[in-house]
Tab-separated table of C-alpha atoms in Angstrom:
chain	number	residue	atom	x	y	z
T	1	UNK	CA	104.065	44.889	259.766
T	2	UNK	CA	101.056	47.184	261.198
T	3	UNK	CA	101.733	50.668	262.166
T	4	UNK	CA	103.087	51.296	265.475
T	5	UNK	CA	100.907	52.497	268.110
T	6	UNK	CA	100.669	56.405	269.171
T	7	UNK	CA	100.003	56.221	272.296
T	8	UNK	CA	99.453	59.528	274.477
T	9	UNK	CA	103.041	59.517	275.717
T	10	UNK	CA	104.971	57.325	272.845
T	11	UNK	CA	107.977	59.323	271.267
T	12	UNK	CA	108.639	57.455	268.288
T	13	UNK	CA	111.812	58.321	265.746
T	14	UNK	CA	112.635	57.416	262.762
T	15	UNK	CA	115.464	55.008	263.047
T	16	UNK	CA	116.652	56.166	259.380
T	17	UNK	CA	119.962	58.090	259.174
T	18	UNK	CA	119.195	61.295	258.296
T	19	UNK	CA	116.080	61.461	259.417
T	20	UNK	CA	114.391	63.883	261.471
T	21	UNK	CA	110.643	62.342	261.846
T	22	UNK	CA	109.344	62.305	264.907
T	23	UNK	CA	105.743	60.678	265.953
T	24	UNK	CA	105.057	63.940	268.469
T	25	UNK	CA	105.702	66.854	265.529
T	26	UNK	CA	104.837	64.725	262.669
T	27	UNK	CA	101.299	63.342	262.804
T	28	UNK	CA	100.899	63.012	259.674
T	29	UNK	CA	103.259	59.989	259.363
T	30	UNK	CA	103.121	56.463	260.706
T	31	UNK	CA	105.429	54.557	262.355
T	32	UNK	CA	105.976	50.647	261.065
T	33	UNK	CA	108.207	47.629	263.031
T	34	UNK	CA	110.360	46.026	261.511
T	35	UNK	CA	109.202	41.989	260.435
T	36	UNK	CA	109.309	38.876	262.339
T	37	UNK	CA	111.122	37.044	260.112
T	38	UNK	CA	114.955	37.113	259.907
T	39	UNK	CA	114.606	37.227	256.339
T	40	UNK	CA	112.509	40.696	255.815
T	41	UNK	CA	114.644	42.299	259.071
T	42	UNK	CA	117.714	41.901	257.092
T	43	UNK	CA	116.709	43.082	254.360
T	44	UNK	CA	114.728	46.138	256.292
T	45	UNK	CA	118.324	46.853	258.150
T	46	UNK	CA	120.453	46.349	254.792
T	47	UNK	CA	117.715	48.896	253.029
T	48	UNK	CA	118.358	51.436	255.482
T	49	UNK	CA	122.202	50.954	255.719
T	50	UNK	CA	122.294	50.363	259.688
T	51	UNK	CA	123.629	46.876	260.698
T	52	UNK	CA	123.272	46.288	264.646
T	53	UNK	CA	125.328	47.815	266.971
T	54	UNK	CA	125.799	49.457	270.986
T	55	UNK	CA	123.125	52.132	269.185
T	56	UNK	CA	120.735	49.915	267.227
T	57	UNK	CA	119.529	47.033	267.982
T	58	UNK	CA	116.099	45.370	266.508
T	59	UNK	CA	115.118	42.788	269.389
T	60	UNK	CA	114.282	44.076	272.471
T	61	UNK	CA	116.552	43.314	275.225
T	62	UNK	CA	114.322	44.840	278.418
T	63	UNK	CA	112.312	41.134	278.438
T	64	UNK	CA	113.365	37.110	278.497
T	65	UNK	CA	111.860	37.350	275.289
T	66	UNK	CA	113.562	38.355	272.168
T	67	UNK	CA	110.573	40.434	270.590
T	68	UNK	CA	110.510	42.995	268.083
T	69	UNK	CA	110.892	46.507	269.897
T	70	UNK	CA	108.491	49.170	269.563
T	71	UNK	CA	110.714	51.648	269.540
T	72	UNK	CA	112.428	50.563	266.540
T	73	UNK	CA	110.212	52.398	263.827
T	74	UNK	CA	110.461	53.512	260.309
T	75	UNK	CA	108.418	55.717	258.711
T	76	UNK	CA	106.113	56.379	256.137
T	77	UNK	CA	108.812	58.279	254.200
T	78	UNK	CA	111.152	55.673	253.124
T	79	UNK	CA	107.953	54.014	251.257
T	80	UNK	CA	106.106	54.152	248.340
T	81	UNK	CA	102.777	54.780	248.095
T	82	UNK	CA	101.965	51.018	246.253
T	83	UNK	CA	103.529	49.632	249.515
T	84	UNK	CA	100.742	50.539	251.971
T	85	UNK	CA	96.795	48.575	251.867
T	86	UNK	CA	93.678	49.939	253.112
T	87	UNK	CA	92.200	48.001	255.961
T	88	UNK	CA	88.588	48.551	257.054
T	89	UNK	CA	90.316	50.388	260.149
T	90	UNK	CA	93.876	52.345	258.960
T	91	UNK	CA	96.564	51.979	256.778
T	92	UNK	CA	99.160	49.161	257.083
T	93	UNK	CA	102.148	48.018	255.216
T	94	UNK	CA	101.570	44.596	252.764
T	95	UNK	CA	103.258	41.382	253.818
T	96	UNK	CA	107.155	41.696	251.240
T	97	UNK	CA	106.677	45.981	251.732
T	98	UNK	CA	111.306	47.168	251.481
T	99	UNK	CA	112.051	50.877	252.831
T	100	UNK	CA	113.180	52.238	248.871
T	101	UNK	CA	112.877	56.109	249.499
T	102	UNK	CA	115.690	57.239	251.217
T	103	UNK	CA	118.009	61.356	250.554
T	104	UNK	CA	121.049	59.534	249.479
T	105	UNK	CA	118.958	57.726	246.282
T	106	UNK	CA	118.573	60.923	244.251
T	107	UNK	CA	122.622	61.987	245.429
T	108	UNK	CA	124.156	60.827	241.883
T	109	UNK	CA	127.627	61.153	240.926
T	110	UNK	CA	127.961	63.448	237.732
T	111	UNK	CA	130.301	61.641	235.714
T	112	UNK	CA	133.301	63.121	234.065
T	113	UNK	CA	133.166	64.984	230.999
T	114	UNK	CA	135.447	63.791	228.649
T	115	UNK	CA	136.945	66.636	225.938
T	116	UNK	CA	138.394	65.412	222.790
T	117	UNK	CA	141.366	68.104	221.766
T	118	UNK	CA	141.797	68.233	218.583
T	119	UNK	CA	145.093	66.592	216.407
T	120	UNK	CA	146.325	68.245	213.572
T	121	UNK	CA	146.509	66.182	210.566
T	122	UNK	CA	149.906	64.814	209.844
T	123	UNK	CA	151.142	64.994	206.160
T	124	UNK	CA	151.658	60.999	205.043
T	125	UNK	CA	155.948	60.710	204.772
T	126	UNK	CA	156.798	59.598	201.377
T	127	UNK	CA	158.931	56.621	200.263
T	128	UNK	CA	162.060	58.787	200.159
T	129	UNK	CA	161.297	60.370	203.344
T	130	UNK	CA	161.053	56.883	205.123
T	131	UNK	CA	164.856	56.008	202.910
T	132	UNK	CA	166.576	59.250	204.980
T	133	UNK	CA	165.056	58.431	208.004
T	134	UNK	CA	166.496	54.854	208.230
T	135	UNK	CA	169.717	55.859	206.990
T	136	UNK	CA	169.675	58.303	209.414
T	137	UNK	CA	169.089	56.059	212.677
T	138	UNK	CA	172.009	54.129	211.013
T	139	UNK	CA	173.784	56.514	211.458
T	140	UNK	CA	173.499	57.329	214.649
T	141	UNK	CA	172.204	61.059	214.039
T	142	UNK	CA	167.818	61.912	215.178
T	143	UNK	CA	165.168	61.702	211.879
T	144	UNK	CA	164.584	65.222	210.354
T	145	UNK	CA	161.020	66.056	211.627
T	146	UNK	CA	158.271	66.777	209.769
T	147	UNK	CA	157.363	70.665	209.944
T	148	UNK	CA	160.621	72.375	210.900
T	149	UNK	CA	158.261	75.488	211.313
T	150	UNK	CA	155.378	74.722	213.825
T	151	UNK	CA	152.953	77.151	211.671
T	152	UNK	CA	153.027	74.563	208.645
T	153	UNK	CA	150.088	72.506	209.973
T	154	UNK	CA	147.347	75.814	211.218
T	155	UNK	CA	147.572	77.523	207.917
T	156	UNK	CA	147.129	74.159	205.809
T	157	UNK	CA	144.119	73.762	207.797
T	158	UNK	CA	143.328	77.921	207.210
T	159	UNK	CA	143.531	76.874	203.225
T	160	UNK	CA	141.677	74.342	203.612
T	161	UNK	CA	138.825	76.366	205.745
T	162	UNK	CA	138.602	78.720	204.012
T	163	UNK	CA	136.276	78.615	201.172
T	164	UNK	CA	133.997	75.858	203.503
T	165	UNK	CA	133.470	79.498	205.825
T	166	UNK	CA	132.803	81.732	202.494
T	167	UNK	CA	130.300	79.216	201.863
T	168	UNK	CA	128.677	79.776	205.680
T	169	UNK	CA	128.257	83.230	205.251
T	170	UNK	CA	126.621	83.661	202.417
T	171	UNK	CA	124.585	81.283	203.215
T	172	UNK	CA	124.087	82.955	206.125
T	173	UNK	CA	123.554	86.250	204.546
T	174	UNK	CA	120.677	84.851	201.315
T	175	UNK	CA	118.881	83.389	205.073
T	176	UNK	CA	118.596	86.387	206.836
T	177	UNK	CA	117.614	88.553	203.330
T	178	UNK	CA	114.615	85.587	203.107
T	179	UNK	CA	113.724	86.096	206.745
T	180	UNK	CA	112.994	90.222	206.722
T	181	UNK	CA	111.429	89.362	203.115
T	182	UNK	CA	109.558	87.194	204.804
T	183	UNK	CA	108.798	89.461	207.851
T	184	UNK	CA	108.214	92.430	205.081
T	185	UNK	CA	105.068	90.095	203.448
T	186	UNK	CA	103.882	88.885	206.227
T	187	UNK	CA	102.987	92.841	207.831
T	188	UNK	CA	101.874	93.421	204.412
T	189	UNK	CA	99.491	90.606	204.517
T	190	UNK	CA	98.284	91.076	208.004
T	191	UNK	CA	95.079	92.630	208.440
T	192	UNK	CA	95.892	96.256	209.557
T	193	UNK	CA	95.933	99.931	207.977
T	194	UNK	CA	99.569	99.105	206.347
T	195	UNK	CA	98.061	96.013	204.405
T	196	UNK	CA	95.866	98.943	202.403
T	197	UNK	CA	97.926	101.374	202.870
T	198	UNK	CA	98.384	101.454	198.985
T	199	UNK	CA	94.790	101.554	197.843
T	200	UNK	CA	92.654	104.580	198.278
T	201	UNK	CA	89.776	102.862	197.403
T	202	UNK	CA	89.601	100.465	200.571
T	203	UNK	CA	90.959	102.949	202.692
T	204	UNK	CA	87.533	105.354	202.376
T	205	UNK	CA	86.157	101.584	202.612
T	206	UNK	CA	87.587	100.951	206.059
T	207	UNK	CA	87.886	104.171	207.701
T	208	UNK	CA	85.681	106.866	205.783
T	209	UNK	CA	88.836	108.496	204.506
T	210	UNK	CA	89.351	109.713	200.442
T	211	UNK	CA	93.198	108.812	200.642
T	212	UNK	CA	96.471	107.042	202.750
T	213	UNK	CA	97.545	110.670	202.558
T	214	UNK	CA	94.724	112.251	204.126
T	215	UNK	CA	94.306	109.171	207.060
T	216	UNK	CA	98.223	109.600	208.123
T	217	UNK	CA	97.693	113.541	208.041
T	218	UNK	CA	94.441	112.859	210.855
T	219	UNK	CA	97.350	110.113	212.481
T	220	UNK	CA	99.633	112.649	213.375
T	221	UNK	CA	96.981	115.345	214.133
T	222	UNK	CA	95.817	113.320	217.291
T	223	UNK	CA	99.615	111.512	217.758
T	224	UNK	CA	100.453	113.714	220.480
T	225	UNK	CA	97.143	113.124	222.642
T	226	UNK	CA	96.861	109.905	221.847
T	227	UNK	CA	100.188	109.278	223.393
T	228	UNK	CA	98.776	110.753	226.408
T	229	UNK	CA	95.634	109.110	226.590
T	230	UNK	CA	95.419	106.691	229.543
T	231	UNK	CA	92.827	103.905	230.519
T	232	UNK	CA	92.282	101.445	233.315
T	233	UNK	CA	94.041	99.230	231.311
T	234	UNK	CA	96.597	100.582	229.491
T	235	UNK	CA	99.359	102.801	230.323
T	236	UNK	CA	100.166	106.408	228.605
T	237	UNK	CA	103.063	106.540	226.645
T	238	UNK	CA	104.104	109.566	227.782
T	239	UNK	CA	103.896	109.387	231.327
T	240	UNK	CA	106.353	107.450	232.714
T	241	UNK	CA	105.316	107.351	236.124
T	242	UNK	CA	101.702	105.786	236.168
T	243	UNK	CA	101.343	102.619	237.308
T	244	UNK	CA	97.604	101.377	236.313
T	245	UNK	CA	97.581	99.169	233.279
T	246	UNK	CA	99.527	97.351	230.552
T	247	UNK	CA	101.745	98.468	227.366
T	248	UNK	CA	100.399	98.062	224.265
T	249	UNK	CA	101.054	94.835	221.733
T	250	UNK	CA	99.221	96.718	219.542
T	251	UNK	CA	100.292	99.850	217.087
T	252	UNK	CA	98.446	103.059	217.919
T	253	UNK	CA	97.688	103.307	214.511
T	254	UNK	CA	96.474	100.158	213.860
T	255	UNK	CA	94.373	100.524	216.864
T	256	UNK	CA	92.140	103.854	214.867
T	257	UNK	CA	92.157	101.908	212.057
T	258	UNK	CA	90.312	99.310	214.023
T	259	UNK	CA	88.515	101.839	215.708
T	260	UNK	CA	87.636	103.496	212.615
T	261	UNK	CA	86.866	99.923	211.256
T	262	UNK	CA	83.724	99.553	213.871
T	263	UNK	CA	82.214	103.072	213.325
T	264	UNK	CA	82.279	102.803	208.942
T	265	UNK	CA	81.394	99.229	208.505
T	266	UNK	CA	79.424	98.918	211.874
T	267	UNK	CA	81.792	95.117	212.636
T	268	UNK	CA	81.794	93.613	216.272
T	269	UNK	CA	84.339	92.940	218.752
T	270	UNK	CA	84.860	88.697	217.771
T	271	UNK	CA	84.954	90.263	214.231
T	272	UNK	CA	87.343	92.748	215.100
T	273	UNK	CA	89.101	90.046	217.519
T	274	UNK	CA	90.035	87.748	214.335
T	275	UNK	CA	90.812	90.119	211.989
T	276	UNK	CA	93.522	91.933	213.965
T	277	UNK	CA	94.764	88.558	215.410
T	278	UNK	CA	94.426	89.597	219.076
T	279	UNK	CA	91.815	88.563	222.057
T	280	UNK	CA	88.293	89.910	222.363
T	281	UNK	CA	89.078	91.475	225.805
T	282	UNK	CA	91.884	93.339	224.052
T	283	UNK	CA	89.442	94.878	221.632
T	284	UNK	CA	86.872	95.940	224.186
T	285	UNK	CA	90.017	97.568	226.000
T	286	UNK	CA	91.030	99.152	222.689
T	287	UNK	CA	87.819	101.551	223.219
T	288	UNK	CA	87.940	102.536	226.977
T	289	UNK	CA	89.690	105.772	228.104
T	290	UNK	CA	89.585	107.879	230.733
T	291	UNK	CA	87.613	111.276	230.210
T	292	UNK	CA	89.708	113.907	230.864
T	293	UNK	CA	89.100	117.128	233.643
T	294	UNK	CA	87.752	119.181	230.295
T	295	UNK	CA	85.137	117.197	229.149
T	296	UNK	CA	83.841	116.110	232.302
T	297	UNK	CA	83.268	119.865	232.807
T	298	UNK	CA	81.619	120.643	230.424
T	299	UNK	CA	79.585	118.416	230.522
T	300	UNK	CA	78.795	119.194	234.442
T	301	UNK	CA	75.851	119.505	235.417
T	302	UNK	CA	75.032	123.401	237.740
T	303	UNK	CA	74.654	121.582	240.702
T	304	UNK	CA	77.725	120.308	240.385
T	305	UNK	CA	79.157	123.231	239.643
T	306	UNK	CA	77.969	125.670	242.014
T	307	UNK	CA	78.033	123.147	245.192
T	308	UNK	CA	81.080	120.435	244.343
T	309	UNK	CA	82.925	121.892	241.407
T	310	UNK	CA	85.787	119.915	241.353
T	311	UNK	CA	83.824	116.583	240.842
T	312	UNK	CA	85.720	113.514	238.637
T	313	UNK	CA	83.802	111.420	239.795
T	314	UNK	CA	81.292	108.304	241.820
T	315	UNK	CA	81.569	105.815	242.995
T	316	UNK	CA	80.101	102.915	244.857
T	317	UNK	CA	80.692	99.649	245.080
T	318	UNK	CA	78.035	96.804	244.073
T	319	UNK	CA	77.936	92.894	244.990
T	320	UNK	CA	76.824	89.707	242.701
T	321	UNK	CA	76.091	86.495	244.014
T	322	UNK	CA	77.471	83.536	243.921
T	323	UNK	CA	77.906	80.071	244.622
T	324	UNK	CA	79.280	78.891	247.562
T	325	UNK	CA	82.839	77.805	247.077
T	326	UNK	CA	83.772	74.841	248.038
T	327	UNK	CA	86.967	75.761	249.617
T	328	UNK	CA	86.859	76.602	253.154
T	329	UNK	CA	89.042	79.785	252.800
T	330	UNK	CA	87.735	81.548	250.202
T	331	UNK	CA	84.328	80.576	251.353
T	332	UNK	CA	85.314	82.854	254.107
T	333	UNK	CA	86.783	85.513	251.855
T	334	UNK	CA	83.564	85.464	249.525
T	335	UNK	CA	80.915	86.484	252.093
T	336	UNK	CA	79.323	89.258	252.769
T	337	UNK	CA	78.255	90.498	256.035
T	338	UNK	CA	76.363	93.168	253.920
T	339	UNK	CA	74.427	90.550	251.791
T	340	UNK	CA	74.033	87.614	254.273
T	341	UNK	CA	75.856	85.301	251.292
T	342	UNK	CA	78.849	84.722	248.879
T	343	UNK	CA	79.595	87.609	246.552
T	344	UNK	CA	81.935	89.024	244.546
T	345	UNK	CA	82.348	92.942	244.572
T	346	UNK	CA	83.485	95.526	242.056
T	347	UNK	CA	83.683	99.482	242.362
T	348	UNK	CA	81.481	101.546	239.989
T	349	UNK	CA	83.208	104.779	239.189
T	350	UNK	CA	80.502	108.410	236.744
T	351	UNK	CA	80.437	110.978	236.188
T	352	UNK	CA	78.699	114.073	237.697
T	353	UNK	CA	76.117	113.734	234.056
T	354	UNK	CA	75.920	109.959	234.658
T	355	UNK	CA	78.211	108.590	231.886
T	356	UNK	CA	79.576	105.598	233.432
T	357	UNK	CA	83.420	106.121	233.378
T	358	UNK	CA	84.900	103.533	235.471
T	359	UNK	CA	84.382	99.541	236.333
T	360	UNK	CA	87.125	97.428	238.387
T	361	UNK	CA	87.886	93.945	238.569
T	362	UNK	CA	85.881	91.738	240.986
T	363	UNK	CA	86.978	91.201	244.840
T	364	UNK	CA	86.125	89.062	247.386
T	365	UNK	CA	82.574	89.848	249.176
T	366	UNK	CA	84.737	90.164	252.258
T	367	UNK	CA	86.979	93.316	251.501
T	368	UNK	CA	86.043	96.637	252.556
T	369	UNK	CA	85.058	99.206	249.931
T	370	UNK	CA	88.357	101.312	251.064
T	371	UNK	CA	90.492	98.291	250.361
T	372	UNK	CA	88.788	97.652	247.413
T	373	UNK	CA	89.305	101.730	245.974
T	374	UNK	CA	92.376	101.146	247.403
T	375	UNK	CA	93.877	98.391	245.204
T	376	UNK	CA	91.633	98.775	242.397
T	377	UNK	CA	93.362	101.321	241.012
T	378	UNK	CA	91.357	104.350	240.462
T	379	UNK	CA	93.451	106.876	242.525
T	380	UNK	CA	95.856	106.491	240.053
T	381	UNK	CA	93.621	107.741	236.784
T	382	UNK	CA	93.029	110.813	239.137
T	383	UNK	CA	94.313	114.247	239.177
T	384	UNK	CA	95.869	116.503	241.634
T	385	UNK	CA	92.688	119.477	242.886
T	386	UNK	CA	90.169	116.103	241.923
T	387	UNK	CA	87.674	115.041	244.710
T	388	UNK	CA	85.511	111.903	244.833
T	389	UNK	CA	81.969	111.913	245.584
T	390	UNK	CA	80.799	108.442	247.666
T	391	UNK	CA	78.740	107.582	250.680
T	392	UNK	CA	79.415	106.840	255.008
T	393	UNK	CA	81.277	103.395	254.420
T	394	UNK	CA	84.556	105.866	252.146
T	395	UNK	CA	86.632	106.702	254.558
T	396	UNK	CA	89.109	107.408	252.444
T	397	UNK	CA	91.260	109.724	254.333
T	398	UNK	CA	94.365	108.116	254.841
T	399	UNK	CA	94.124	106.771	251.398
T	400	UNK	CA	94.468	109.993	249.357
T	401	UNK	CA	96.914	111.649	251.790
T	402	UNK	CA	100.130	113.849	249.956
T	403	UNK	CA	97.952	113.589	246.553
T	404	UNK	CA	95.835	116.330	246.593
T	405	UNK	CA	92.824	114.778	245.647
T	406	UNK	CA	89.303	115.130	248.498
T	407	UNK	CA	86.488	113.080	249.120
T	408	UNK	CA	82.793	114.453	249.732
T	409	UNK	CA	80.889	112.488	251.929
T	410	UNK	CA	77.096	113.003	253.275
T	411	UNK	CA	77.813	114.365	256.317
T	412	UNK	CA	77.181	112.094	259.569
T	413	UNK	CA	74.418	112.724	261.917
T	414	UNK	CA	73.863	114.684	265.299
T	415	UNK	CA	73.922	112.976	268.624
T	416	UNK	CA	70.111	114.140	269.450
T	417	UNK	CA	69.261	113.120	265.399
T	418	UNK	CA	69.334	116.372	264.324
T	419	UNK	CA	70.821	117.568	261.272
T	420	UNK	CA	74.038	119.180	260.524
T	421	UNK	CA	73.983	123.303	259.648
T	422	UNK	CA	75.899	122.223	256.909
T	423	UNK	CA	73.279	119.390	255.452
T	424	UNK	CA	70.693	121.945	255.955
T	425	UNK	CA	72.265	123.991	253.980
T	426	UNK	CA	72.533	122.357	250.747
T	427	UNK	CA	69.473	121.168	251.025
T	428	UNK	CA	68.026	124.119	250.469
T	429	UNK	CA	70.311	124.920	247.715
T	430	UNK	CA	69.116	122.152	245.838
T	431	UNK	CA	65.949	122.637	246.435
T	432	UNK	CA	65.819	126.307	245.503
T	433	UNK	CA	67.796	125.224	242.267
T	434	UNK	CA	65.058	122.067	241.657
């Protein structure tokens, strides 16, 4: 029962019904001839449900000696993994192996569901009714039915079940009230602003506000601006068309309370994550926001105000070296031709005055700067009229079409090795300002 040979030009087909395995198209499969002994050969024939006939014959008829045909084979799909054994040369079948995996093995006819129809309970007949029925039978008359009206049994059933229904409705109402009380208790016991809403001393300790009323007034004052605040991680509540980030799971008033706890008490992120029952990354993301245009313009240096007043962010990509992945496909994606090693690549953005305002997720080292800028979500945070400052590798003209956003890159050198006129004028202006 060794694996059938796959010589060049030999096209073998599996003889099992409904199987399309072919030695040319399925090189990963092995094909096995029928056993030599009659008993084992008959077990194979019974297992595949195919008897010998004009279209199927295990014994070769081309030679005078009866031998097992090389073309009548069964592929390895129909054997269990335990049916094989490995020799120093190849994989073969065990002597007692029989094909047992077929398409019809999983075809099970579902059993018919049996429905039990309710039968109305009959009232037991009294002795007088039995005698009247016997007398009517002796006289040749039909006996009087138990119920003249068919609705009588239903009415009796309703009378019996109505107390039970009322009892279940009462129990359900009590459970709902208990669930509501537990939810209110859980909201109060959970670490948050509502837990200390009735204790002004604790409000003052954690936030710096003297009372809950002043804290609520301050929150209502900043709530409109906080709802429209966007970041790389969270969507704006008021802006429906923003596609960057995710919806906030924590209440906005609890985010303010967590922010004040960090400022007032100096609690670290790990401690806040435990107190507010959230992940440490959620705490970090709650403190990261995207600066608005007014803040950028207020802190913009004079050089930018004169030459590039619309600059919102200065971007560049950075790479972090990593070990060579074991996967060849991932290793090819992580290889950076610029660093000549395997790296992870991310986009970093700073404001004109030097503050770090944006850090993207990491991408594979083979990805271009333009593609990372397109996927990282930075463009969705910018507004029409803003401009990006980047180096020559960021060719973002097609990416920024119909967005109202422009890109400022250093001018390319002229063909004769001289600087362009615009570059010379900008260099002279910066030198005068310095």
